[in-house]
Tab-separated table of C-alpha atoms in Angstrom:
chain	number	residue	atom	x	y	z
T	821	ASP	CA	1.816	-54.643	-76.703
T	822	VAL	CA	4.024	-57.807	-77.065
T	823	ASP	CA	7.346	-57.946	-78.987
T	824	SER	CA	7.242	-62.234	-79.156
T	825	PRO	CA	5.508	-63.833	-81.692
T	826	PHE	CA	5.065	-67.060	-79.881
T	827	VAL	CA	3.661	-64.698	-76.949
T	828	TYR	CA	1.272	-62.708	-79.102
T	829	HIS	CA	-0.409	-65.830	-80.815
T	830	PHE	CA	-0.516	-67.556	-77.307
T	831	CYS	CA	-2.166	-64.470	-75.633
T	832	LYS	CA	-4.188	-63.713	-78.807
T	833	TYR	CA	-5.571	-67.219	-79.908
T	834	ILE	CA	-5.292	-68.632	-76.451
T	835	ILE	CA	-5.903	-66.627	-73.886
T	836	GLU	CA	-8.049	-63.910	-75.184
T	837	ASP	CA	-10.078	-66.470	-77.312
T	838	ASP	CA	-13.671	-66.729	-76.229
T	839	ARG	CA	-15.449	-68.927	-78.734
T	840	ASN	CA	-17.382	-71.689	-77.231
T	841	PHE	CA	-16.226	-74.916	-78.598
T	842	TYR	CA	-19.033	-78.249	-78.810
T	843	ILE	CA	-16.880	-80.124	-76.246
T	844	PHE	CA	-17.037	-77.033	-73.304
T	845	PRO	CA	-20.231	-77.546	-71.879
T	846	LEU	CA	-20.014	-81.359	-71.487
T	847	ALA	CA	-16.692	-81.067	-70.073
T	848	LYS	CA	-18.244	-78.465	-67.550
T	849	LEU	CA	-20.676	-81.366	-66.505
T	850	PHE	CA	-17.854	-83.758	-66.099
T	851	PHE	CA	-16.107	-81.211	-64.123
T	852	GLN	CA	-19.260	-80.930	-61.780
T	853	GLU	CA	-20.080	-84.233	-61.308
T	854	ALA	CA	-15.960	-84.682	-60.398
T	855	LYS	CA	-16.612	-82.137	-57.825
T	856	SER	CA	-19.955	-83.861	-56.419
T	857	ARG	CA	-17.840	-87.011	-56.086
T	858	GLU	CA	-15.009	-85.173	-54.504
T	859	GLU	CA	-12.449	-85.766	-56.866
T	860	ALA	CA	-11.818	-82.626	-58.234
T	861	PHE	CA	-8.444	-82.610	-57.843
T	862	TYR	CA	-7.959	-84.849	-60.448
T	863	ALA	CA	-10.381	-82.929	-62.740
T	864	VAL	CA	-9.453	-79.828	-64.784
T	865	PRO	CA	-11.574	-76.827	-64.008
T	866	PRO	CA	-13.410	-75.187	-67.121
T	867	THR	CA	-11.093	-72.475	-67.692
T	868	SER	CA	-8.207	-74.116	-67.550
T	869	GLY	CA	-9.535	-76.914	-69.634
T	870	GLN	CA	-10.307	-74.049	-72.483
T	871	ARG	CA	-7.420	-72.810	-72.539
T	872	LEU	CA	-5.975	-76.083	-73.094
T	873	PHE	CA	-8.208	-77.288	-75.732
T	874	ARG	CA	-7.436	-73.777	-77.357
T	875	ALA	CA	-3.659	-74.531	-77.323
T	876	VAL	CA	-3.886	-77.787	-78.666
T	877	HIS	CA	-6.311	-76.513	-81.244
T	878	HIS	CA	-4.053	-73.570	-82.468
T	879	PHE	CA	-0.691	-75.755	-82.229
T	880	ARG	CA	-2.421	-78.349	-83.868
T	881	PRO	CA	-0.079	-81.216	-82.723
T	882	ASP	CA	0.322	-84.772	-84.485
T	883	LYS	CA	1.390	-86.571	-81.575
T	884	ALA	CA	0.769	-85.471	-78.124
T	885	LEU	CA	1.428	-86.669	-74.549
T	886	GLU	CA	-0.248	-86.811	-71.340
T	887	ILE	CA	1.456	-86.829	-68.048
T	888	GLY	CA	-1.358	-87.708	-65.670
T	889	THR	CA	-4.540	-88.629	-66.833
T	890	GLY	CA	-6.448	-88.144	-63.845
T	891	ASP	CA	-9.900	-88.641	-64.642
T	892	GLY	CA	-9.890	-88.139	-68.087
T	893	LEU	CA	-10.961	-84.294	-68.577
T	894	SER	CA	-7.856	-82.962	-69.508
T	895	THR	CA	-7.668	-86.029	-72.007
T	896	ILE	CA	-10.637	-85.084	-73.509
T	897	TYR	CA	-10.041	-81.671	-73.826
T	898	LEU	CA	-6.881	-82.677	-75.532
T	899	ALA	CA	-8.330	-85.312	-77.744
T	900	THR	CA	-11.017	-83.296	-79.351
T	901	ALA	CA	-8.579	-80.454	-79.722
T	902	MET	CA	-6.246	-82.714	-82.276
T	903	LEU	CA	-8.418	-82.610	-84.881
T	904	SER	CA	-5.972	-85.472	-86.592
T	905	GLY	CA	-3.343	-86.707	-84.884
T	906	ASP	CA	-2.769	-89.230	-81.413
T	907	LEU	CA	-2.449	-88.836	-78.101
T	908	PHE	CA	-0.814	-91.025	-75.943
T	909	SER	CA	-1.751	-90.301	-71.875
T	910	ILE	CA	0.080	-92.399	-69.104
T	911	GLU	CA	-1.964	-92.575	-65.313
T	912	PRO	CA	0.022	-94.332	-62.491
T	913	ASN	CA	-3.269	-95.069	-60.698
T	914	SER	CA	-4.967	-97.895	-61.969
T	915	LYS	CA	-8.363	-96.790	-60.843
T	916	GLN	CA	-8.306	-93.394	-62.370
T	917	ALA	CA	-6.678	-94.823	-65.964
T	918	ALA	CA	-9.421	-97.615	-65.785
T	919	PHE	CA	-12.650	-94.765	-65.269
T	920	ALA	CA	-10.428	-92.411	-68.175
T	921	LYS	CA	-10.587	-95.403	-70.436
T	922	LYS	CA	-14.072	-96.097	-70.053
T	923	ARG	CA	-15.031	-92.577	-70.377
T	924	MET	CA	-13.244	-92.081	-73.428
T	925	GLU	CA	-14.660	-95.292	-74.857
T	926	GLN	CA	-18.196	-94.099	-74.122
T	927	LEU	CA	-17.204	-90.572	-76.021
T	928	GLY	CA	-15.973	-92.584	-78.648
T	929	LEU	CA	-12.685	-90.772	-79.063
T	930	PRO	CA	-10.436	-93.241	-81.292
T	931	ASN	CA	-7.239	-90.941	-81.356
T	932	VAL	CA	-6.495	-91.780	-77.669
T	933	GLU	CA	-4.535	-94.528	-75.936
T	934	ILE	CA	-4.347	-94.484	-72.003
T	935	THR	CA	-1.539	-96.167	-70.448
T	936	HIS	CA	-1.526	-97.424	-66.537
T	937	ALA	CA	2.187	-97.414	-65.957
T	938	SER	CA	4.611	-95.231	-64.204
T	939	PRO	CA	5.294	-92.033	-66.211
T	940	VAL	CA	9.219	-92.560	-65.660
T	941	LYS	CA	9.178	-96.250	-67.152
T	942	ALA	CA	6.637	-95.696	-69.869
T	943	VAL	CA	7.894	-92.283	-71.432
T	944	PRO	CA	11.290	-94.261	-72.883
T	945	LEU	CA	9.099	-96.927	-74.531
T	946	LEU	CA	6.646	-94.603	-75.827
T	947	LEU	CA	9.313	-92.326	-77.725
T	948	THR	CA	9.746	-94.551	-79.980
T	949	GLU	CA	6.580	-94.668	-81.254
T	950	LEU	CA	6.191	-90.868	-80.794
T	951	GLU	CA	8.868	-88.969	-81.680
T	952	PRO	CA	9.266	-85.938	-82.231
T	953	ILE	CA	6.743	-85.179	-79.780
T	954	ASP	CA	4.609	-81.944	-80.492
T	955	PHE	CA	3.038	-81.139	-77.244
T	956	VAL	CA	3.497	-82.371	-73.699
T	957	PHE	CA	0.760	-81.542	-70.964
T	958	PHE	CA	1.612	-82.656	-67.618
T	959	HIS	CA	-1.435	-82.529	-65.334
T	960	GLN	CA	-1.620	-80.816	-62.069
T	961	THR	CA	-1.297	-84.495	-60.213
T	962	THR	CA	2.036	-85.129	-61.451
T	963	PRO	CA	4.756	-84.508	-58.887
T	964	GLY	CA	7.642	-81.962	-59.280
T	965	LYS	CA	10.261	-84.601	-59.045
T	966	THR	CA	8.395	-86.778	-61.598
T	967	ILE	CA	8.089	-83.643	-63.619
T	968	GLU	CA	12.143	-82.922	-63.407
T	969	GLY	CA	12.796	-86.553	-63.913
T	970	LEU	CA	10.884	-86.771	-67.087
T	971	PHE	CA	11.812	-83.496	-68.783
T	972	ASP	CA	15.462	-84.823	-68.882
T	973	LEU	CA	13.873	-88.275	-70.973
T	974	LEU	CA	11.652	-85.587	-73.148
T	975	LEU	CA	14.005	-83.637	-74.329
T	976	PRO	CA	15.566	-85.669	-77.035
T	977	GLY	CA	12.186	-86.543	-78.389
T	978	LEU	CA	10.963	-82.888	-78.622
T	979	SER	CA	11.311	-80.549	-82.050
T	980	THR	CA	11.983	-76.658	-81.632
T	981	GLN	CA	8.514	-76.438	-82.172
T	982	SER	CA	7.411	-78.648	-79.175
T	983	VAL	CA	5.447	-77.264	-76.677
T	984	LEU	CA	5.369	-78.473	-72.873
T	985	VAL	CA	2.685	-77.206	-70.782
T	986	LEU	CA	2.895	-77.751	-66.834
T	987	SER	CA	-0.221	-77.437	-65.248
T	988	GLY	CA	-0.420	-76.405	-61.375
T	989	ILE	CA	3.155	-75.167	-61.289
T	990	HIS	CA	2.153	-72.592	-58.375
T	991	GLN	CA	0.319	-75.459	-56.587
T	992	THR	CA	2.874	-76.512	-53.923
T	993	PRO	CA	6.227	-75.411	-52.616
T	994	GLU	CA	7.779	-78.249	-54.333
T	995	LYS	CA	6.085	-77.600	-57.689
T	996	ARG	CA	7.068	-73.733	-57.509
T	997	ALA	CA	10.784	-75.471	-57.276
T	998	THR	CA	10.196	-77.470	-60.137
T	999	TRP	CA	9.753	-74.545	-61.761
T	1000	GLU	CA	12.449	-72.766	-61.045
T	1001	THR	CA	14.809	-75.645	-61.786
T	1002	LEU	CA	13.579	-76.192	-65.492
T	1003	TYR	CA	13.431	-72.437	-65.985
T	1004	LYS	CA	16.891	-72.274	-65.567
């Protein structure tokens, strides 16, 4: 009952897809581990992570950008779903960036580059390597004002087929206001 081809494919292949991909059980363990360390705020919950994985798997980006690596759980979903292509992830928190880098090395994910930097400073530099960017994921820890500023920086590097995912957009009043601003 959907007229838009994009929304139809999104519902069918991402929301309603119930396949259990190989990374899901391991990612669920990592989420439980994050909860036990009281760092669940940085970890993407399994349902959201699985939808993120399915979106990347469906759209098959060649170049993806993650703003806010957090503990690396979203990075795992993104990188394992890509099949080919490269994922660049920017994390402003040095502790989280180091933790995520170590986790990617342990998992042997070669298509991931994690940068510890301010996203506002790193994105213009990365655009020269990434353009066009096929897929952008904003982690739930990314502040609304940062999302707004990055959106303007990213626009020239996006194509008409690029997909942007904003996680936790209804998390705070600030994030809801960001969504309203971007939606217009």
